[in-house]
Amino acid sequence: MTLTGKEYRAVVLSDKKKVSVETREAPSLEPGWVRVALAAGGICGSDLHYYKEFANVGYPLKNPVVMGHEASGTIAEVGPGVEGLRPGDKVAVNPVMNCGFCPACQRGEANLCVKKRFPCSAMIYPHVDGFFREYFETQARLCLKVPESTDLYRLAFAEPLACTLHAVLKLGNLAGKKVLVTGSGPIGVLAASAVRAVGAGFLIVTDVVDEPLAIAKTMGADAVLNTKEKKLAEALAEIGPVDAAIEASGAVPALLDCLEALRKGGTMAQLGTTPSGGLSVPWIYFQSKEINVLGSSQFNQEYAIAVNLIQTGRIDPQPLLSRQFKFEEADQAFATAGDRHVCMKAQFIP
Ligand SMILES: [Zn+2]
Ligand SMILES: [Zn+2]
């Protein structure tokens, strides 16, 4: 039995704060493709930007698009030639649709693929429809099958966790090291859990809002700090400078905190999305302290690692899951997702 030609519901963004549930017709499946029934779709910071601005990091959307890229689900239907996946299989869906052939793909760096497509991204045109749909079609190779016992709500955290693992693993061996994470949003907190998983000796997480910091504490931070109340330098007076920092907020004051808190020769990863314009940062730090900076954008093999960490329970993202919404509650979902006092991560469940 095929769903081809049947209609399904989708969360479509057509302008600033204009989100609606529309129907789409299920296309026939190409060879190597599958149809996935969405179980849970996490609302990402980028989805929030698109909702508020109809743009993200300076790139406007050119036409209405189905939102979402953080998804788990079950296989509904498989196209010709698909092996290893059957209807009913639970899957995590990697949204990085790399080409597989360019020099970056050949090096194993799918995140740097020059022909990469990504759901609901203004940087890619024609835009690719996202995963906030009852059903969506994707390549079988991007679906990671998980055991039947896997909780699909937790599994939808694989994408943001993979983003953070990319930064954490780029920083090298953090075992026993002192680590700072600036920003306690979902990305900062998942980065903290990853830093904890690789055996850091001391982990401090900073933010300017208390509620998310409390969650960072439950996810493994040794110390949390609201930098509105106390300066990071004061908080680190006894502990001393950190060996590594992960900037997960995109805020310039937090970036400066990283540069100041790092020891000489320390390394930081820029994981948060900074404002698209120029930044005023004292360049002297890089020379005088020999600070190394690593950029971190999306992920490669880390997606499979994230799926494994969640599926085995070694990282449990449950404390981050604040609220779940039906598609019809989209406006409420985005309003809630944008309030850091009450919401860490909101999900759509169709
Ligand atoms: Zn995301
Ligand atoms: Zn490529």
mmCIF file with all atom_site columns, N, CA and C and ligand atoms in Angstrom, residues 98-106 109-110 112-116, ligand 2:
data_model
loop_
_atom_site.group_PDB
_atom_site.id
_atom_site.type_symbol
_atom_site.label_atom_id
_atom_site.label_alt_id
_atom_site.label_comp_id
_atom_site.label_asym_id
_atom_site.label_entity_id
_atom_site.label_seq_id
_atom_site.pdbx_PDB_ins_code
_atom_site.Cartn_x
_atom_site.Cartn_y
_atom_site.Cartn_z
_atom_site.occupancy
_atom_site.B_iso_or_equiv
_atom_site.pdbx_formal_charge
_atom_site.auth_seq_id
_atom_site.auth_comp_id
_atom_site.auth_asym_id
_atom_site.auth_atom_id
_atom_site.pdbx_PDB_model_num
ATOM   1  N  N  . ASN A 1 98  ? 24.157 16.013 2.070  1.00 0.00 ? 98  ASN A N  1
ATOM   2  C  CA . ASN A 1 98  ? 25.372 16.310 1.297  1.00 0.00 ? 98  ASN A CA 1
ATOM   3  C  C  . ASN A 1 98  ? 25.348 15.584 -0.035 1.00 0.00 ? 98  ASN A C  1
ATOM   4  N  N  . CYS A 1 99  ? 26.216 16.035 -0.966 1.00 0.00 ? 99  CYS A N  1
ATOM   5  C  CA . CYS A 1 99  ? 26.169 15.475 -2.326 1.00 0.00 ? 99  CYS A CA 1
ATOM   6  C  C  . CYS A 1 99  ? 26.859 14.125 -2.413 1.00 0.00 ? 99  CYS A C  1
ATOM   7  N  N  . GLY A 1 100 ? 27.875 13.906 -1.565 1.00 0.00 ? 100 GLY A N  1
ATOM   8  C  CA . GLY A 1 100 ? 28.587 12.627 -1.569 1.00 0.00 ? 100 GLY A CA 1
ATOM   9  C  C  . GLY A 1 100 ? 29.751 12.557 -2.549 1.00 0.00 ? 100 GLY A C  1
ATOM   10 N  N  . PHE A 1 101 ? 29.931 13.585 -3.381 1.00 0.00 ? 101 PHE A N  1
ATOM   11 C  CA . PHE A 1 101 ? 30.936 13.495 -4.456 1.00 0.00 ? 101 PHE A CA 1
ATOM   12 C  C  . PHE A 1 101 ? 31.992 14.601 -4.442 1.00 0.00 ? 101 PHE A C  1
ATOM   13 N  N  . CYS A 1 102 ? 31.677 15.754 -3.855 1.00 0.00 ? 102 CYS A N  1
ATOM   14 C  CA . CYS A 1 102 ? 32.606 16.899 -3.934 1.00 0.00 ? 102 CYS A CA 1
ATOM   15 C  C  . CYS A 1 102 ? 33.838 16.629 -3.054 1.00 0.00 ? 102 CYS A C  1
ATOM   16 N  N  . PRO A 1 103 ? 34.895 17.448 -3.203 1.00 0.00 ? 103 PRO A N  1
ATOM   17 C  CA . PRO A 1 103 ? 36.110 17.218 -2.403 1.00 0.00 ? 103 PRO A CA 1
ATOM   18 C  C  . PRO A 1 103 ? 35.826 17.147 -0.891 1.00 0.00 ? 103 PRO A C  1
ATOM   19 N  N  . ALA A 1 104 ? 34.934 18.001 -0.386 1.00 0.00 ? 104 ALA A N  1
ATOM   20 C  CA . ALA A 1 104 ? 34.625 17.964 1.056  1.00 0.00 ? 104 ALA A CA 1
ATOM   21 C  C  . ALA A 1 104 ? 33.988 16.631 1.428  1.00 0.00 ? 104 ALA A C  1
ATOM   22 N  N  . CYS A 1 105 ? 33.041 16.168 0.622  1.00 0.00 ? 105 CYS A N  1
ATOM   23 C  CA . CYS A 1 105 ? 32.399 14.879 0.885  1.00 0.00 ? 105 CYS A CA 1
ATOM   24 C  C  . CYS A 1 105 ? 33.419 13.746 0.822  1.00 0.00 ? 105 CYS A C  1
ATOM   25 N  N  . GLN A 1 106 ? 34.347 13.838 -0.135 1.00 0.00 ? 106 GLN A N  1
ATOM   26 C  CA . GLN A 1 106 ? 35.395 12.816 -0.255 1.00 0.00 ? 106 GLN A CA 1
ATOM   27 C  C  . GLN A 1 106 ? 36.267 12.779 0.997  1.00 0.00 ? 106 GLN A C  1
ATOM   28 N  N  . GLU A 1 109 ? 33.836 15.300 5.121  1.00 0.00 ? 109 GLU A N  1
ATOM   29 C  CA . GLU A 1 109 ? 33.338 16.523 5.763  1.00 0.00 ? 109 GLU A CA 1
ATOM   30 C  C  . GLU A 1 109 ? 32.033 16.961 5.109  1.00 0.00 ? 109 GLU A C  1
ATOM   31 N  N  . ALA A 1 110 ? 30.978 16.187 5.384  1.00 0.00 ? 110 ALA A N  1
ATOM   32 C  CA . ALA A 1 110 ? 29.665 16.461 4.779  1.00 0.00 ? 110 ALA A CA 1
ATOM   33 C  C  . ALA A 1 110 ? 29.181 17.864 5.127  1.00 0.00 ? 110 ALA A C  1
ATOM   34 N  N  . LEU A 1 112 ? 30.771 20.513 5.219  1.00 0.00 ? 112 LEU A N  1
ATOM   35 C  CA . LEU A 1 112 ? 31.415 21.527 4.390  1.00 0.00 ? 112 LEU A CA 1
ATOM   36 C  C  . LEU A 1 112 ? 31.130 21.314 2.903  1.00 0.00 ? 112 LEU A C  1
ATOM   37 N  N  . CYS A 1 113 ? 30.238 20.383 2.595  1.00 0.00 ? 113 CYS A N  1
ATOM   38 C  CA . CYS A 1 113 ? 29.884 20.080 1.200  1.00 0.00 ? 113 CYS A CA 1
ATOM   39 C  C  . CYS A 1 113 ? 29.402 21.345 0.501  1.00 0.00 ? 113 CYS A C  1
ATOM   40 N  N  . VAL A 1 114 ? 29.922 21.591 -0.687 1.00 0.00 ? 114 VAL A N  1
ATOM   41 C  CA . VAL A 1 114 ? 29.562 22.823 -1.406 1.00 0.00 ? 114 VAL A CA 1
ATOM   42 C  C  . VAL A 1 114 ? 28.202 22.716 -2.101 1.00 0.00 ? 114 VAL A C  1
ATOM   43 N  N  . LYS A 1 115 ? 27.683 21.483 -2.221 1.00 0.00 ? 115 LYS A N  1
ATOM   44 C  CA . LYS A 1 115 ? 26.376 21.325 -2.870 1.00 0.00 ? 115 LYS A CA 1
ATOM   45 C  C  . LYS A 1 115 ? 25.327 20.844 -1.874 1.00 0.00 ? 115 LYS A C  1
ATOM   46 N  N  . LYS A 1 116 ? 25.669 20.961 -0.591 1.00 0.00 ? 116 LYS A N  1
ATOM   47 C  CA . LYS A 1 116 ? 24.803 20.468 0.474  1.00 0.00 ? 116 LYS A CA 1
ATOM   48 C  C  . LYS A 1 116 ? 23.436 21.131 0.441  1.00 0.00 ? 116 LYS A C  1
HETATM 49 ZN ZN . ZN  B 2 .   ? 29.557 17.276 -1.368 1.00 0.00 ? 2   ZN  B ZN 1
#
